[in-house]
XYZ file of C-alpha atoms in Angstrom:
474
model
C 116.787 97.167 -138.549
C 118.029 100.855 -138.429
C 115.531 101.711 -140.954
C 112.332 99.857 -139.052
C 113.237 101.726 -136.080
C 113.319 105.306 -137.837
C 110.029 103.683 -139.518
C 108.007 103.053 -136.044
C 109.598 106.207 -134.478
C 107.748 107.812 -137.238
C 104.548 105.804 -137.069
C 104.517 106.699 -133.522
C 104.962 110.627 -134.036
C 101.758 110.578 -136.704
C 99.304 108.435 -134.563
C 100.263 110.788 -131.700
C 99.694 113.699 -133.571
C 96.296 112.573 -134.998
C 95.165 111.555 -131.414
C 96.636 115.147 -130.122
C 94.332 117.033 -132.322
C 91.392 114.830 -131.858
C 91.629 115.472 -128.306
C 91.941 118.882 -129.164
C 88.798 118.539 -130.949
C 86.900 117.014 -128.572
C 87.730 118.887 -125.548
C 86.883 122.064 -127.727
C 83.207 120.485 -128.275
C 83.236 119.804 -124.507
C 83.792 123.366 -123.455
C 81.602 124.967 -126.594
C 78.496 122.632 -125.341
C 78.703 120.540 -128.169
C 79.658 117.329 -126.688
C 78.426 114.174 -127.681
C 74.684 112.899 -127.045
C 73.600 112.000 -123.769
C 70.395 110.878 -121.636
C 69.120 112.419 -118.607
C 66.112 112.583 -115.993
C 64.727 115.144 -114.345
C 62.148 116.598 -111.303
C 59.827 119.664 -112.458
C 57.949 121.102 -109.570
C 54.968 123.632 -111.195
C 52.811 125.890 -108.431
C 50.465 128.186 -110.601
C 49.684 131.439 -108.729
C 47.371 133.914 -110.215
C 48.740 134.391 -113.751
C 52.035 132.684 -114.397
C 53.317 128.582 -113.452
C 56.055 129.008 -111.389
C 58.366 126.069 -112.123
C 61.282 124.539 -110.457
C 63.307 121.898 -112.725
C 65.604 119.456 -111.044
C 68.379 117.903 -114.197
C 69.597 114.360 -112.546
C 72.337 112.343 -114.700
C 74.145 115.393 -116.097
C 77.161 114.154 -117.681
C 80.786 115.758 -117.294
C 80.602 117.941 -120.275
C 79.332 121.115 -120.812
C 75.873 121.877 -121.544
C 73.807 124.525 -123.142
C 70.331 125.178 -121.358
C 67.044 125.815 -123.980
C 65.033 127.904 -122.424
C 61.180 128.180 -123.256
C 60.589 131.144 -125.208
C 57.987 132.583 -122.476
C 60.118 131.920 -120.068
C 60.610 134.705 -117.237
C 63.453 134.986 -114.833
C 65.840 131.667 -115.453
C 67.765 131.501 -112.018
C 69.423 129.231 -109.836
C 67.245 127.221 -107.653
C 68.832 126.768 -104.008
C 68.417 123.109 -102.816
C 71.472 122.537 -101.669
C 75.531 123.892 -101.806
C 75.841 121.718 -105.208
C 72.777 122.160 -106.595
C 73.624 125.497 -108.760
C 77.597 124.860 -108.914
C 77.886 123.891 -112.552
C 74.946 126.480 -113.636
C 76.819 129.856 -115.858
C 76.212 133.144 -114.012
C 74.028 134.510 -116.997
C 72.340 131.017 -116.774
C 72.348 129.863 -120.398
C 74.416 126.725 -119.268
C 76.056 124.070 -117.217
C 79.953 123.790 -116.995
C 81.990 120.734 -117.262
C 81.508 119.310 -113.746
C 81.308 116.267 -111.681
C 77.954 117.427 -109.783
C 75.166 115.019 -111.485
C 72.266 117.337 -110.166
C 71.701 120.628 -111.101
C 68.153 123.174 -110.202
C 66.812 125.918 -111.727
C 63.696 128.069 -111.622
C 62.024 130.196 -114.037
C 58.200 131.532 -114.380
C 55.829 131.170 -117.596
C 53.662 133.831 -117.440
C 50.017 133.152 -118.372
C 47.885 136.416 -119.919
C 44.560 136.185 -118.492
C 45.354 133.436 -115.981
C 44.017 129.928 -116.802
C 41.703 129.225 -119.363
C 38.952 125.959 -119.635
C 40.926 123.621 -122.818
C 43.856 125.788 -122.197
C 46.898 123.310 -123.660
C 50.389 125.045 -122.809
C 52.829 124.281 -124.894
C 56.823 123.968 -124.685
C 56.768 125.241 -120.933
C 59.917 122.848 -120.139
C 62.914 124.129 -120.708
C 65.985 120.935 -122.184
C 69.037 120.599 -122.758
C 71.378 120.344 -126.148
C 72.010 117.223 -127.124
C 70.313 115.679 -124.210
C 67.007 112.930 -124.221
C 64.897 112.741 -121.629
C 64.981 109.102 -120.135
C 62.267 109.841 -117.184
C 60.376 112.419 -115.915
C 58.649 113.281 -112.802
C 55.912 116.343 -112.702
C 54.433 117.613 -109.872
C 51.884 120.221 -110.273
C 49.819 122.439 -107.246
C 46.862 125.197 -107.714
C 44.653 127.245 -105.030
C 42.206 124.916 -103.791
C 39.966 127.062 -105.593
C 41.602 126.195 -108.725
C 39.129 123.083 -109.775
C 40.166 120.883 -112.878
C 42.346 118.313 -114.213
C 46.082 118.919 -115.079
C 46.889 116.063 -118.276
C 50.377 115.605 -119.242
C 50.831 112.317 -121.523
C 52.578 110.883 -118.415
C 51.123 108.020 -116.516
C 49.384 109.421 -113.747
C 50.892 108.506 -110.147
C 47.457 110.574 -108.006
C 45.962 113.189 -106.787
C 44.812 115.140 -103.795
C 42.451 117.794 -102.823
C 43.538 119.158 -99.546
C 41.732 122.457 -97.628
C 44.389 124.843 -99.542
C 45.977 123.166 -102.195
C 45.113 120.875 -104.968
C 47.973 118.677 -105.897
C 48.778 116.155 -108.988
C 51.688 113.946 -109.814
C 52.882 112.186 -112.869
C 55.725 109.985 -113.820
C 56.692 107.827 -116.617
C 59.250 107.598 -119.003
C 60.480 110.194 -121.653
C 60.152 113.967 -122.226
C 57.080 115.842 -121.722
C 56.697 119.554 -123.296
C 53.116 120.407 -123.187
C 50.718 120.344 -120.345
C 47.008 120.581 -120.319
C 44.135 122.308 -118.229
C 40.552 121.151 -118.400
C 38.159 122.934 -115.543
C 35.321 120.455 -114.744
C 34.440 116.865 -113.645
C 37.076 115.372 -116.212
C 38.910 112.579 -114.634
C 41.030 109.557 -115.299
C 39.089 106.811 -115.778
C 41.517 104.349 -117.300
C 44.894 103.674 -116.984
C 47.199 101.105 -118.816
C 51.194 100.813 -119.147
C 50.529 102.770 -122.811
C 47.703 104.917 -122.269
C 45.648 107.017 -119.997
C 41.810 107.578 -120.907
C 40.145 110.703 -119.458
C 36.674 111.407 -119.561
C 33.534 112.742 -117.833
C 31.423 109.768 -117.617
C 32.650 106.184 -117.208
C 34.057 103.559 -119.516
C 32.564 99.954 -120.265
C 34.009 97.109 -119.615
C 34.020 96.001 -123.487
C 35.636 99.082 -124.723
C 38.447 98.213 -122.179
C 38.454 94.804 -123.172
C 38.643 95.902 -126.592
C 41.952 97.745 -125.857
C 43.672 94.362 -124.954
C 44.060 93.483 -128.266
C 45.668 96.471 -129.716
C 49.226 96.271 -131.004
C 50.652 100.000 -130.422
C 54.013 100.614 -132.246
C 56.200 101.552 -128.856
C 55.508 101.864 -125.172
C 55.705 105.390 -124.554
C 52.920 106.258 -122.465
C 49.614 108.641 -124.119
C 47.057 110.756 -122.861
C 43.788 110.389 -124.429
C 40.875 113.022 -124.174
C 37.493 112.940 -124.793
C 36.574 115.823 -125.509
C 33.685 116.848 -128.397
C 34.805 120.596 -129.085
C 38.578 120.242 -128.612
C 40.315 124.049 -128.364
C 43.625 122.589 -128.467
C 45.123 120.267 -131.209
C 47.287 117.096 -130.761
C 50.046 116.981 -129.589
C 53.194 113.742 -129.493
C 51.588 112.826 -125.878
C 48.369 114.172 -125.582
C 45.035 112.821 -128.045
C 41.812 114.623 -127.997
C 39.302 112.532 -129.359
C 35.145 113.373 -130.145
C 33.855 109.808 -129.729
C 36.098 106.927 -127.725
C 36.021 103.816 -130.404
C 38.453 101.015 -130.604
C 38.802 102.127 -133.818
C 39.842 105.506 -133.410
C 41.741 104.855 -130.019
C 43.873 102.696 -132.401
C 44.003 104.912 -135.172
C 45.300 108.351 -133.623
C 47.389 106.711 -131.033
C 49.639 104.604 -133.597
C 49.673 107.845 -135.889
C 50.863 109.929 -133.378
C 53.468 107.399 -132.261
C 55.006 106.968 -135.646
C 54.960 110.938 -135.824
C 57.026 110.549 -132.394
C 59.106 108.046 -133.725
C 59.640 109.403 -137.637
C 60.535 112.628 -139.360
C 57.998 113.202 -142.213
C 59.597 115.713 -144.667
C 56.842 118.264 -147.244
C 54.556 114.720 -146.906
C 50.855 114.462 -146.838
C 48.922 113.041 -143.798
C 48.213 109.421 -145.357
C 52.079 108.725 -146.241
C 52.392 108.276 -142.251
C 49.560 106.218 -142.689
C 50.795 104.349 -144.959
C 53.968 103.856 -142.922
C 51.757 102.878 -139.866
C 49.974 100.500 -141.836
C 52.930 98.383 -142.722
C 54.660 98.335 -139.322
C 51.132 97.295 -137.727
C 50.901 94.644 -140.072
C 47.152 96.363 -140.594
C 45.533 98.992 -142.666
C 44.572 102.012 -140.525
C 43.462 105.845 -141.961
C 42.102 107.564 -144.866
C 40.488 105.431 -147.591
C 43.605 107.045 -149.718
C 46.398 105.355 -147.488
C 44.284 101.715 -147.575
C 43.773 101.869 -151.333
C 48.011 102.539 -151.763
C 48.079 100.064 -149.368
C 46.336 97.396 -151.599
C 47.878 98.392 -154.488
C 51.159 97.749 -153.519
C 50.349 94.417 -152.003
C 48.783 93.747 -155.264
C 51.071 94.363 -157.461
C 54.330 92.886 -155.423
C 55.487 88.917 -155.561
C 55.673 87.950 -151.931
C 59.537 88.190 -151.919
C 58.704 92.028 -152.799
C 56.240 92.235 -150.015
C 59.043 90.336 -147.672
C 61.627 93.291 -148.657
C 59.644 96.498 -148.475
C 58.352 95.532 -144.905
C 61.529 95.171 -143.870
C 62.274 98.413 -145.414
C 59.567 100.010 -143.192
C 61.068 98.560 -140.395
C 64.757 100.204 -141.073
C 63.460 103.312 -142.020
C 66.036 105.002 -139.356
C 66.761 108.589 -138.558
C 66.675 110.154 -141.873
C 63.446 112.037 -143.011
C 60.792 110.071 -145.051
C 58.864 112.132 -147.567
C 57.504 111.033 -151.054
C 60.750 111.192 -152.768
C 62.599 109.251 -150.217
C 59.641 106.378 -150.201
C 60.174 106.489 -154.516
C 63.442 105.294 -154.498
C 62.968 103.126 -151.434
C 60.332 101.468 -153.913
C 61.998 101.649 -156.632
C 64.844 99.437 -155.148
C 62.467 96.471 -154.226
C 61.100 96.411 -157.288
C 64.308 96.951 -159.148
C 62.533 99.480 -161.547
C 61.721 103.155 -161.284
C 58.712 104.692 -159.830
C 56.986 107.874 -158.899
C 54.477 106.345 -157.355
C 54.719 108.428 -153.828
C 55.303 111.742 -155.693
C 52.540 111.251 -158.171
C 50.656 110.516 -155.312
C 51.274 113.436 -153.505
C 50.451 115.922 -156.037
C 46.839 114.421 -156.387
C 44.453 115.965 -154.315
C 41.278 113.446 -155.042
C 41.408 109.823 -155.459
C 44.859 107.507 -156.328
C 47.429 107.734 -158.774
C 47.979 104.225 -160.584
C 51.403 102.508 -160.018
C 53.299 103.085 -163.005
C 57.267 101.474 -163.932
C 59.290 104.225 -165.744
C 61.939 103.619 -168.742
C 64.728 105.378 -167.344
C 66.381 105.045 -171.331
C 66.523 108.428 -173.045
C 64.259 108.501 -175.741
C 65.027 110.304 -179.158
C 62.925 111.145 -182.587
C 64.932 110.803 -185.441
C 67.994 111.314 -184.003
C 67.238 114.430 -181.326
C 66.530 113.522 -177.563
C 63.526 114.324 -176.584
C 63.306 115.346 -172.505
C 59.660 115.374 -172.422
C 58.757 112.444 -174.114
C 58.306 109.262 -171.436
C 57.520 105.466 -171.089
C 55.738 103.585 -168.339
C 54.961 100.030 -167.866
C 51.279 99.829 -166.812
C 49.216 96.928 -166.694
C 51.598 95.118 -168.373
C 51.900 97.668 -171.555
C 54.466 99.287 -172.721
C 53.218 102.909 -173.070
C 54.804 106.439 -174.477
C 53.430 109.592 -173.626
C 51.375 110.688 -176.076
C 50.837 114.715 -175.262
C 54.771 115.209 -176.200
C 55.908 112.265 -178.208
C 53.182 113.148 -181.107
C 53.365 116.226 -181.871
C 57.579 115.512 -182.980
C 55.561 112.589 -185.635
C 54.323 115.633 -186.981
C 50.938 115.711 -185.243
C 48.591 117.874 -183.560
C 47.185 116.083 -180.240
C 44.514 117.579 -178.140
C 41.550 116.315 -176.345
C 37.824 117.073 -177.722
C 34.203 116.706 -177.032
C 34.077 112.818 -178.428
C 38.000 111.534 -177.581
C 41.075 112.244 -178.577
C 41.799 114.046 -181.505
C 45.062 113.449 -183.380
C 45.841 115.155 -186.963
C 48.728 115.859 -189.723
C 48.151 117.469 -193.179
C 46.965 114.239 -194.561
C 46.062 111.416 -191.708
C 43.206 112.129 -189.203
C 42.636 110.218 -185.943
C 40.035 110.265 -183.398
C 39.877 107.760 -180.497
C 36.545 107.517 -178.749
C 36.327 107.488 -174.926
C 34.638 103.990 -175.117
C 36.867 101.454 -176.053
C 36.470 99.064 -178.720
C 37.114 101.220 -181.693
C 39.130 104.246 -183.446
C 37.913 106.486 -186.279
C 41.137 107.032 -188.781
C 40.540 109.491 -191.328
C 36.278 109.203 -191.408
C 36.243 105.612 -191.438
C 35.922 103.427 -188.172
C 38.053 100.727 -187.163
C 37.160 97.981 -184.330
C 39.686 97.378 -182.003
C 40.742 94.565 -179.242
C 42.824 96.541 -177.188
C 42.650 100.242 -177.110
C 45.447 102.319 -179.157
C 44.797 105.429 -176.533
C 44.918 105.464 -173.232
C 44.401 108.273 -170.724
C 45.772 108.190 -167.103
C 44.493 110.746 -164.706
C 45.253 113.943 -166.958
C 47.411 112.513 -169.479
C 47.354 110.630 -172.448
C 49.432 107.671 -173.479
C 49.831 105.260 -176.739
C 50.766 102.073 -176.646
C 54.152 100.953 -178.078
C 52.325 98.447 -181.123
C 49.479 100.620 -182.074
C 52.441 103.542 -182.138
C 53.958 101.936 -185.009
C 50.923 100.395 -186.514
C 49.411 103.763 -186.600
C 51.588 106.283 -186.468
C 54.443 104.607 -189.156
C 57.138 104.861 -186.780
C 60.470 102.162 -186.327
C 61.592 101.753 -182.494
C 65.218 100.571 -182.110
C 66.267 99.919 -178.116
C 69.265 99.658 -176.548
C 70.855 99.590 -173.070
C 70.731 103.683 -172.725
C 67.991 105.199 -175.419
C 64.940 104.193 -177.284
C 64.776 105.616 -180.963
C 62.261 106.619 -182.169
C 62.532 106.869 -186.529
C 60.246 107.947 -188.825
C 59.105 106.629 -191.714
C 60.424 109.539 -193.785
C 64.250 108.841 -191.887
C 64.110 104.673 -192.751
């Protein structure tokens, strides 16, 4: 009994202890500004005078931690902005953050100077200033020019109105999420559609059966978009805002679900089509470059519907992490319990498709040496060795030629035509059902039975290596 006592005394000191220093810990993160996540809204009042927006931010749902304050990298004079007694009491006298505090609300104000004042197509970009560790949950933008001033402000939030009073033209937005970019068009461009995902603005109105047409596409989220007509865009795209030449279903559909799942993902050193790719599987459609349809195809070729059943879902739980070509490979490579380069290959070929090929992982050795260089695929249902490196350790020379493949020791001469059908071994021509050579993209492969039909070569497999023997080691 004596001994279970000392035993929980002791169980009690360590679990105290550990909780001590995580406390420590945390409380440490708390006052450094590196507390844990957290969501917030927030109120930004913009009033452009002459040259510069001058912008008061309102931070609602602050949470009781200390946070660090991101300020735009234009950004002019960050200062308290008096609203009330409370509404600067957590802010850092050199303003670069918020104390620990129970105050919810906190305002600032800080200028974004402009060179040259306001330009027609004139996208701004990161104006807002955020918070660490913080997400925006809902946002509220009011923005005010000189009567003067004539345009339309765009912001990828939903648009709430707009007035045009004797001195001052006024616009307001809300919606949820973060905004970071805000647009200026001068001109007749106005809103001319509005739905719970997107806002259409153009200069001239839109028909009823483009609208209609909208109904019946599935977006991938419901974060609100701003889509612009506009023929010569200045500005590029940005998460919220869509500048578009021509307004089609087709294209509506197309940029808006790409630019979601750019919102949504992070796409790593990765072309444009592997998010289009992505798209395509989580829209249960095929949208983009003719590139990103035909992988598309291929893979829904090539899988059994219990493959197809398991890489969707592996779209689907994608998560946090980055997706590039690599990460896609081995995502692949698990569903169809074999490995494949198929993304990588891809990636690294500028024009057209790279085939889907299976690789041996098995080390492969000639008479008794591994050989690094030397691979096998699965294509098409053929076994097939690469034939650039693995020939030329059979004691070969291999090189391609003006009428095929040419393929040559001191006393055995191959050529193999670029039509199929036959193979020319040393001057005298053989037909053929299947062909012995063949080329994929830029290399060359033979195929494991003509490789020791032709070549005089033994293969012995096992669970880690191929061997590869010559007739000289038998």
């Amino acid at each position: 009994m004596k001994f279970a006592m000392s035993f929980f005394t002791i169980l009690v000191l360590v679990v105290t202890g550990v909780l001590f220093f995580q406390y420590q810990a945390y409380s440490s993160d708390l006052e450094s500004g590196n507390g844990g996540p957290f969501h917030y809204s927030q109120e930004i009042e913009i009033v452009y005078r002459e040259n510069s927006l001058d912008i008061r931010h309102h931070f609602k749902n602050l949470p009781n931690q200390k946070v660090k304050i991101k300020w735009p990298d234009d950004a002019t004079n960050p200062t308290c902005f008096i609203e009330n007694e409370n509404s600067c009491k957590r802010l850092s006298e050199e303003a670069s953050y918020f104390a620990k505090g129970e105050t919810k609300s906190q305002s600032v104000s800080y200028i974004i100077p402009i060179e040259g004042g306001l330009k027609d197509k004139m996208l701004l970009q990161n104006v807002f200033a955020t918070l660490s560790n913080g997400e925006v949950s809902y946002s509220v933008i009011h923005i005010s020019t000189d009567s003067k001033t004539v345009g339309q402000w765009i912001t990828g939030l939903p648009l709430v109105g707009q007035q045009q009073l004797s001195l001052v033209n006024y616009t307001m937005f809300s919606g949820n999420g973060a905004v970071s970019d805000i647009y200026w068009q001068a001109g007749n461009l106005k809103a001319q559609e509005q739905t719970p995902v997107l806002t259409i603005y153009a200069q001239q109105a839109i028909s009823n059966g483009f609208l209609k047409s909208l109904e019946n596409i599935k977006f991938l989220n419901d974060e609100h978009i701003a889509i612009i007509q506009e023929k010569n865009p200045v500005a590029q795209h940005d998460e919220r805002l869509l500048f578009l030449p021509t307004l089609t279903p087709q294209a509506v559909e197309q940029e808006v679900i790409l630019s979601q799942i750019q919102s949504q993902y992070t796409f790593e050193n990765s072309p444009a089509w592997l998010a289009e790719v992505v798209a395509s599987y989580l829209v249960k459609d095929s949208i983009g470059s003719d590139k990103s349809k035909a992988i598309v195809k291929t893979l829904k070729e090539y899988m059994t519907s219990e493959q197809q059943v398991a890489w969707k879902d592996a779209m689907h739980n994608l998560g946090q992490e980055p997706i590039s070509p690599v990460s896609m490979d081995k995502l692949l490579s698990t569903v169809l319990n074999a490995k494949t380069s198929y993304f990588q290959l891809n990636a690294s070929q500028e024009n057209g498709t790279y085939p889907l090929l299976l690789e041996d992982e098995r080390s492969i050795y000639v008479d008794g040496t591994i050989k690094k260089d030397v691979h096998v695929i699965l294509y098409e249902g053929q076994v097939l060795y690469s034939a650039d490196t693995l020939l030329p350790y059979l004691g070969y020379t291999a090189s391609e030629g003006k009428n095929g493949y040419y393929v040559n020791s001191d006393n055995r001469t191959f050529r193999f035509p670029k039509e199929s059908g036959f193979y020319v071994f040393n001057q005298r021509r053989y037909s053929t059902i299947s062909d012995p050579i063949i080329k994929i993209v830029d290399h060359y492969y033979v195929e494991e039975a003509w490789l020791q039909r032709l070549f005089l070569v033994e293969l012995q497999k096992s669970d880690g290596r191929i061997q590869v023997l010559t007739q000289e080691q038998e």
